[in-house]
Short mmCIF file of C-alpha atoms in Angstrom, two decimals:
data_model
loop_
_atom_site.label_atom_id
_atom_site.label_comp_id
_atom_site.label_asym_id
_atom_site.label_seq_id
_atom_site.Cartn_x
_atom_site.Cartn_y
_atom_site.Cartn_z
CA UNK A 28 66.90 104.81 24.51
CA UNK A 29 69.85 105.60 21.82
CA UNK A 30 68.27 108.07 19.25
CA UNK A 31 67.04 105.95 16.06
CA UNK A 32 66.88 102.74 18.35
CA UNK A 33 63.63 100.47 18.14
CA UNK A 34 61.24 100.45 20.99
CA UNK A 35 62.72 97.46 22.94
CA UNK A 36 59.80 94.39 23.44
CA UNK A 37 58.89 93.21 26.16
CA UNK A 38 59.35 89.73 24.70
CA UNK A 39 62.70 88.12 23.36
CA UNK A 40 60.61 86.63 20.20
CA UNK A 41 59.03 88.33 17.48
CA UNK A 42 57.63 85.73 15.95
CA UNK A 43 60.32 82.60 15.76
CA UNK A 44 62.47 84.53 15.81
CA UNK A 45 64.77 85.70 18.52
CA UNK A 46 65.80 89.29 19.27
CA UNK A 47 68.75 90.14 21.23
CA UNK A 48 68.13 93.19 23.50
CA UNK A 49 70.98 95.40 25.19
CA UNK A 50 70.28 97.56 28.53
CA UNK A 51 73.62 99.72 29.15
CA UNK A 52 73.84 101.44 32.65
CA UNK A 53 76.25 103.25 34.15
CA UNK A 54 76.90 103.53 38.16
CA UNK A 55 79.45 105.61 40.17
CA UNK A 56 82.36 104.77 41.88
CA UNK A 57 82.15 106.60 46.11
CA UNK A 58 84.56 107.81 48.30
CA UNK A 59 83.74 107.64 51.96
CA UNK A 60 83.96 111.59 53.21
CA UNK A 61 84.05 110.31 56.97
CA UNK A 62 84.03 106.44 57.74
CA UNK A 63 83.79 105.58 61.76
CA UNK A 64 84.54 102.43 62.83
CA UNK A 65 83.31 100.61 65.63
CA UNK A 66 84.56 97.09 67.35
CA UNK A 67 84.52 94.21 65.76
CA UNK A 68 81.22 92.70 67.05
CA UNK A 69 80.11 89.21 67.38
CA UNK A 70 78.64 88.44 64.11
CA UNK A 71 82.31 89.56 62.52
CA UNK A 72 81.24 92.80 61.09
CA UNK A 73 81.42 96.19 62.23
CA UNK A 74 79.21 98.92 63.19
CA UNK A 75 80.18 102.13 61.01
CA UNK A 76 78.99 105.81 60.74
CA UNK A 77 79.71 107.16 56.99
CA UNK A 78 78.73 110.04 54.85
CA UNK A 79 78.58 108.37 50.65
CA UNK A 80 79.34 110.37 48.07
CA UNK A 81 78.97 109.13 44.65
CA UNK A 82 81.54 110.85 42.03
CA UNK A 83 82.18 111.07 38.70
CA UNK A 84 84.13 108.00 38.24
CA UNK A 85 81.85 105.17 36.78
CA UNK A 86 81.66 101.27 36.08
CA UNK A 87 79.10 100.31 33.14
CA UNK A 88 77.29 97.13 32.39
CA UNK A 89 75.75 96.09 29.34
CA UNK A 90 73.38 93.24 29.97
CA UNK A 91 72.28 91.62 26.38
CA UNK A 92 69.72 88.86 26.56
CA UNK A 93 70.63 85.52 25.22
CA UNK A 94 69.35 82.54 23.59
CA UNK A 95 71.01 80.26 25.56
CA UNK A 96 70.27 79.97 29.55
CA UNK A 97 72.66 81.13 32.60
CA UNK A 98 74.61 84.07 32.79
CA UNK A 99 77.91 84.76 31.45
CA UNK A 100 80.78 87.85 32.63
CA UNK A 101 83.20 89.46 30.30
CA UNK A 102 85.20 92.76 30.82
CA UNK A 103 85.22 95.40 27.89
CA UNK A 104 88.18 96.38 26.32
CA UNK A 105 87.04 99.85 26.58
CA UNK A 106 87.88 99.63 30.21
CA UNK A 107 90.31 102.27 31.23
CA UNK A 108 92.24 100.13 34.24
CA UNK A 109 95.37 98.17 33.90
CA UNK A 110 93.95 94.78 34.32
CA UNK A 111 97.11 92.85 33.68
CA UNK A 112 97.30 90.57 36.88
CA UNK A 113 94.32 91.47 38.48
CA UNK A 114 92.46 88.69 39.46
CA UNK A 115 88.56 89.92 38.45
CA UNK A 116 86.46 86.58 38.59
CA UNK A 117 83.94 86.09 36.04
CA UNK A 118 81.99 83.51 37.29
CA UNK A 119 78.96 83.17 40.53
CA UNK A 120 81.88 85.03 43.03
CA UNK A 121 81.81 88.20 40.73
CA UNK A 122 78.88 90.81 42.32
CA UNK A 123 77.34 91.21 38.75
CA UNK A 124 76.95 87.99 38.22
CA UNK A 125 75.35 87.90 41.96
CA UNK A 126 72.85 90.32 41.10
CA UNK A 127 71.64 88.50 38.01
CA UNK A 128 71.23 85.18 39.63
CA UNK A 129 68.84 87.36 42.07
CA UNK A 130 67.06 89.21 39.42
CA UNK A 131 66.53 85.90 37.63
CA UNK A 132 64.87 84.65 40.19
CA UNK A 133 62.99 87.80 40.54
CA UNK A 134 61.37 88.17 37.29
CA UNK A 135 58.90 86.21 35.39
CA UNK A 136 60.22 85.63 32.29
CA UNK A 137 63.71 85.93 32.83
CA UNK A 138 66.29 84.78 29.69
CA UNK A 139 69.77 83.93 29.85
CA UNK A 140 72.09 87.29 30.06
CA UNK A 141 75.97 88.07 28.98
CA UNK A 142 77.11 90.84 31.13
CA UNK A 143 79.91 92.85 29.87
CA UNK A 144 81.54 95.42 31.92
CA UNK A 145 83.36 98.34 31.46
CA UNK A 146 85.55 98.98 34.38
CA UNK A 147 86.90 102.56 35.44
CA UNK A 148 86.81 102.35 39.15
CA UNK A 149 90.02 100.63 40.69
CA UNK A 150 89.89 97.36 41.86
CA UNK A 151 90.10 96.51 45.43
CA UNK A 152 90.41 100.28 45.55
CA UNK A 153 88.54 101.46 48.17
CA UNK A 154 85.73 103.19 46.28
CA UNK A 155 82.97 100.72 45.73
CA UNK A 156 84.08 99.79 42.14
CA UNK A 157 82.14 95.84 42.49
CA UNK A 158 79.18 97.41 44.31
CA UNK A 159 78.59 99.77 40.89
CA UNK A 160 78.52 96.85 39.01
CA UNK A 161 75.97 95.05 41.02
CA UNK A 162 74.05 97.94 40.77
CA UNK A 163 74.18 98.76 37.75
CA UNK A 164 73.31 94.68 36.87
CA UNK A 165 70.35 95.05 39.00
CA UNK A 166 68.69 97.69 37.21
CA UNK A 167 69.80 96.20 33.51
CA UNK A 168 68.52 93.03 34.33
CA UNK A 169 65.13 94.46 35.73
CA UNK A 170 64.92 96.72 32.48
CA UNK A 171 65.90 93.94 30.12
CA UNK A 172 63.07 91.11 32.01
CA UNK A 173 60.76 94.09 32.97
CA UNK A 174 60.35 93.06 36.21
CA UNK A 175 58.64 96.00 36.90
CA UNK A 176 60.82 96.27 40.73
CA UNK A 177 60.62 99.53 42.20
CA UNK A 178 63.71 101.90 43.62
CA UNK A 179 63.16 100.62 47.11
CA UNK A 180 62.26 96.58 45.63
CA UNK A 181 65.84 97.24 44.02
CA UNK A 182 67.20 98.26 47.18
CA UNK A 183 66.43 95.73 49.12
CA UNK A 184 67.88 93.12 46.69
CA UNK A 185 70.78 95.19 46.68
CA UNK A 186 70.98 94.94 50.29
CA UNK A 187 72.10 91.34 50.01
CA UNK A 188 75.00 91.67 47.70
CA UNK A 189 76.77 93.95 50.12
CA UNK A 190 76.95 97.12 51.84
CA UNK A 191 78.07 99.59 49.43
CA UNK A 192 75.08 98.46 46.83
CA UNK A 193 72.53 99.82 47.44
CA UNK A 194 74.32 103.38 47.62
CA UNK A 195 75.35 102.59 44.37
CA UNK A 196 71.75 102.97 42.89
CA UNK A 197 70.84 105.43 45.67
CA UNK A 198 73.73 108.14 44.18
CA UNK A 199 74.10 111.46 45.50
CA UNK A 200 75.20 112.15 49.21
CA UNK A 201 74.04 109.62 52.35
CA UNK A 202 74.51 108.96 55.52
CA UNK A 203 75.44 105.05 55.67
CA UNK A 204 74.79 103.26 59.33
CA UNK A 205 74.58 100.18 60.92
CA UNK A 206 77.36 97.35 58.36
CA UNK A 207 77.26 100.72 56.05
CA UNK A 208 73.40 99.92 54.65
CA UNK A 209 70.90 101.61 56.37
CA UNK A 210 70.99 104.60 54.13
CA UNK A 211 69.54 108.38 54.59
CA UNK A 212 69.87 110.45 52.00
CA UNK A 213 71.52 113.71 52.47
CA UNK A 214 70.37 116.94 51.47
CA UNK A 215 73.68 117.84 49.90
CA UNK A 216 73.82 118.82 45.69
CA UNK A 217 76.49 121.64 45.90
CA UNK A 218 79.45 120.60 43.83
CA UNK A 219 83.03 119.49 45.52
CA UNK A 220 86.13 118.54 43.32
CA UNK A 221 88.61 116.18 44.08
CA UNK A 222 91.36 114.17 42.68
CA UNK A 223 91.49 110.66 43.22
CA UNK A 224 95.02 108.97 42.94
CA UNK A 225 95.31 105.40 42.18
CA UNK A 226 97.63 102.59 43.43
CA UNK A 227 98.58 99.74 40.81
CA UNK A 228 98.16 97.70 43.80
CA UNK A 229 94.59 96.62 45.99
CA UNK A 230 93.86 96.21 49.41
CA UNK A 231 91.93 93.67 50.59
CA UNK A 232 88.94 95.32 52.89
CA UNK A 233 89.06 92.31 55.28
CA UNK A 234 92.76 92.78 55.86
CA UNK A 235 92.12 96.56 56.57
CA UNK A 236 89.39 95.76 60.05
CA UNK A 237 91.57 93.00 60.64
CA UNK A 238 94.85 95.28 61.08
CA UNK A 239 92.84 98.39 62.90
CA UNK A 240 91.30 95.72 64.91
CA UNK A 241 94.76 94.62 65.85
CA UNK A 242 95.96 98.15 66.14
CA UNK A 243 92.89 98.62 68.74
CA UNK A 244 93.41 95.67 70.79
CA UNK A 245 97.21 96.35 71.28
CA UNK A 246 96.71 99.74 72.79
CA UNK A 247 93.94 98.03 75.15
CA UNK A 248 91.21 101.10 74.09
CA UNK A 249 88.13 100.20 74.33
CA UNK A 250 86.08 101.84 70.98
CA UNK A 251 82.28 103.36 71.01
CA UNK A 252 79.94 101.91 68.84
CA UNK A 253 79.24 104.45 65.93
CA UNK A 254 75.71 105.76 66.31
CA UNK A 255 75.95 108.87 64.01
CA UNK A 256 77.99 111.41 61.58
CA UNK A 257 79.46 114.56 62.54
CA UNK A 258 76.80 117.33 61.65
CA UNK A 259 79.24 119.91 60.69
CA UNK A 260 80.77 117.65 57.37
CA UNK A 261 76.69 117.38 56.66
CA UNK A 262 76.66 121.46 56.50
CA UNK A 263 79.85 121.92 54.68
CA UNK A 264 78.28 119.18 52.09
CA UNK A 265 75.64 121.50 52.10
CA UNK A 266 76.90 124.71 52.21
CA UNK A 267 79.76 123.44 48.69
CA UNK A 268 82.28 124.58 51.49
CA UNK A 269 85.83 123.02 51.03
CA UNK A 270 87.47 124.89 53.64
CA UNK A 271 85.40 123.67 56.70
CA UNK A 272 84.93 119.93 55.31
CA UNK A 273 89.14 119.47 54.98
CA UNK A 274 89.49 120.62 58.95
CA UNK A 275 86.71 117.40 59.64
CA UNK A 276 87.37 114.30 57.35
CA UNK A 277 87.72 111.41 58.77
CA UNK A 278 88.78 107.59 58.17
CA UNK A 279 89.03 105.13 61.10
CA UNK A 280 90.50 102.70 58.79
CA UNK A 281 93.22 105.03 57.32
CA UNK A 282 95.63 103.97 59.60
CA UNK A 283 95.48 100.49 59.22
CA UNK A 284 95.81 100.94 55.17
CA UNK A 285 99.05 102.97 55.65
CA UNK A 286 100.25 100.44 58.01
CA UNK A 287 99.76 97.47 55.61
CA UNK A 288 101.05 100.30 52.52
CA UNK A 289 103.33 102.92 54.04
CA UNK A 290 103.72 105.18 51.21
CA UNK A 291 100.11 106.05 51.06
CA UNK A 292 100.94 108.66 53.71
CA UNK A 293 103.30 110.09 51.26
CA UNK A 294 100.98 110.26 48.64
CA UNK A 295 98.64 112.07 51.23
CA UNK A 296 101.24 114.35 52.05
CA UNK A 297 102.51 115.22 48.78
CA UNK A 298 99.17 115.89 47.52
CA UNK A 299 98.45 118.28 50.34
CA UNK A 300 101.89 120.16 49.89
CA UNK A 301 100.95 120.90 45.73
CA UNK A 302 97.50 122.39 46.88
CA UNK A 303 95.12 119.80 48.33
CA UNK A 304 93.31 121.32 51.41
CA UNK A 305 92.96 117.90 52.69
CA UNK A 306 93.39 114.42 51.52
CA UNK A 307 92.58 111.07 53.10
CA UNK A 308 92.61 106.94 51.99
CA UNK A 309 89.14 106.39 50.29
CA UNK A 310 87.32 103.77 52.15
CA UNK A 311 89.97 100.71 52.90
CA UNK A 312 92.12 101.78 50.18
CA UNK A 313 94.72 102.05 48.62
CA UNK A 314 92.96 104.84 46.59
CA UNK A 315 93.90 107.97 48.22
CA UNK A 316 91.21 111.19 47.81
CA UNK A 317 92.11 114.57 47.64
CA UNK A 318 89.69 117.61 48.49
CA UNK A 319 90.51 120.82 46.46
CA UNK A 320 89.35 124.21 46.38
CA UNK A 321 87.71 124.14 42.91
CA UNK A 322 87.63 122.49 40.08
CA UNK A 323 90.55 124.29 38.46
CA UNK A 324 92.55 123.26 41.27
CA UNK A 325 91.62 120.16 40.68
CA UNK A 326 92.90 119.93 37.23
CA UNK A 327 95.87 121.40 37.95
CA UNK A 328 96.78 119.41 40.56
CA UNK A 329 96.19 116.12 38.77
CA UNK A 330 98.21 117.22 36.19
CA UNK A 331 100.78 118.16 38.66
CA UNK A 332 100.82 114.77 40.47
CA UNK A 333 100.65 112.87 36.47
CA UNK A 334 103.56 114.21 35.93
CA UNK A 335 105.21 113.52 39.14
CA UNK A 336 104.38 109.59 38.29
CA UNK A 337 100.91 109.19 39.77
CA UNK A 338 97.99 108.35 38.37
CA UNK A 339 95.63 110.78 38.85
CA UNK A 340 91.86 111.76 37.66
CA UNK A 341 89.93 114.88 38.76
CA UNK A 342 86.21 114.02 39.80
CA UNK A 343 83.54 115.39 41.08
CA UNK A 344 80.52 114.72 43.41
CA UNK A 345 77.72 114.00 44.32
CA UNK A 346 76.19 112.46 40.87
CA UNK A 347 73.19 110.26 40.51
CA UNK A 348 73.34 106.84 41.06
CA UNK A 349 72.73 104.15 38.92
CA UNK A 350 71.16 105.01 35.40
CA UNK A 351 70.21 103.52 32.09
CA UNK A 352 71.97 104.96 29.07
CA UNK A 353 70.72 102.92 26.57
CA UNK A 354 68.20 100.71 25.84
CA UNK A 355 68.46 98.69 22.31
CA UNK A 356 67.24 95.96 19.76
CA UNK A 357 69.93 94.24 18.31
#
């Protein structure tokens, strides 16, 4: 709770009066520090094999009760992305929005909710930016309603908005299996700097499996299913070892971003050539992460890259997943 704020009640009247309540959380962005992709199966999705890790990049939700019944979206103008032509719906296709239709219908005495959020992680970026916000929306909405859901209640809800959710609350470092969902954490909490460097374009995650599945099928090569991580990125997690984790990250779907946006690869290598021990395309893109040796290194090469025209932002992982920053009686 902000210091000096009233102890929220667990009722939206005092009396006859109404009393508007705000629950502010804040989830992290991910990059994907392997990501292996396996054929496109019959239901349409993919197996995959990926190790999470939440950095220091985060969305934020503010989810104020309301009078009034339904939910409404806005975006803050604190947000710190170019939004100009981006597309962001605000209406039941946005994830937030998704995730307070479920708690609604999850809680007791639900009201209706505005959500407002504060958006840092790119869109259609690669890293999970939507997923925070349904995250984040979850645990608001179960704060503000006090549904009283556990962690693993949460989870499960989370489950059903996507993939990438339920890491969002989760945090940290994970193993991801199966579509990306069946998470185990990973006993990983030494510090590793990188600099992310964004497009002022998206990708569409759809398009990406559709163009590595078309890669696959035109050199005839017929592609494992997934079942598991490589052990040695695990220990270099572990171990806060840059060195050995740039000589084994891997993206299966790195190749198809660069084929549908070419001069990610010289974004890559640029980054790499001013000091990067490795870099790689985050998830499906077009956000491209670079591993460097420290957190210095990070700095300076952001700052290097900003003023070579990118726009860059030095991070850092694993952080905690979603959390609630404030908690206040309007």
């Amino acid at each position: 709770m902000n210091p000096g704020s009233r102890k929220p009640s667990s009722l939206p009247f005092v009396g006859d009066r109404f009393h508007a309540r705000t629950v502010r959380v804040k989830a992290p962005g991910k990059i994907n520090v392997s990501l292996s992709v396996g054929p496109l199966r019959p239901d349409g999705y993919h197996s995959v094999a990926s190790v999470y890790l939440a950095v220091s990049l985060y969305e934020e939700v503010a989810a104020t009760s309301t009078e009034a019944e339904g939910i409404t979206v806005s975006i803050s103008p604190d947000s710190t992305l170019d939004l100009d032509g981006v597309d962001i719906p605000l209406d039941e296709r946005n994830l937030a929005y998704k995730a307070a239709a479920i708690m609604a219908e999850m809680s007791e005495k639900p009201t209706g909710v505005h959500l407002e959020i504060t958006k840092r992680v790119p869109v259609a970026g690669g890293m999970g930016g939507g997923s925070a916000d349904a995250a984040a929306t979850l645990l608001a909405c179960d704060a503000l309603w006090n549904s009283g859901l556990s962690r693993e209640e949460l989870a499960h809800l989370a489950a059903e908005l996507g993939a990438d959710v339920p890491f969002s609350l989760l945090g940290g470092t994970a193993v991801g299996l199966g579509v990306g969902d069946k998470l185990s954490p990973a006993l990983a909490k030494a510090q590793m700097d990188w600099v992310l460097v964004f497009a002022d374009y998206g990708l569409s995650t759809p398009d990406v499996f559709r163009t590595l599945d078309g890669l696959r099928d035109s050199e005839g090569v017929e592609i494992p299913e997934p079942v598991d991580v490589d052990p040695t990125i695990l220990q270099a997690l572990r171990n806060g070892d840059p060195e050995t984790l740039s000589r084994v990250l891997i993206n299966d779907l790195q190749r198809a971003s660069i084929t549908l946006a070419p001069q990610l690869r010289d974004t890559i290598g640029l980054g790499e050539a001013r000091g990067a021990l490795a870099g790689m395309v985050s998830g499906s893109g077009p956000t491209i992460a670079l591993l460097a040796r420290d957190s210095v290194s990070a700095k300076v090469l952001a700052e290097e890259l900003g003023h070579r025209g990118h726009t860059a932002l030095a991070v850092h992982g694993p952080v905690p997943g979603a959390r609630i920053i404030s908690d206040t009686l309007l």
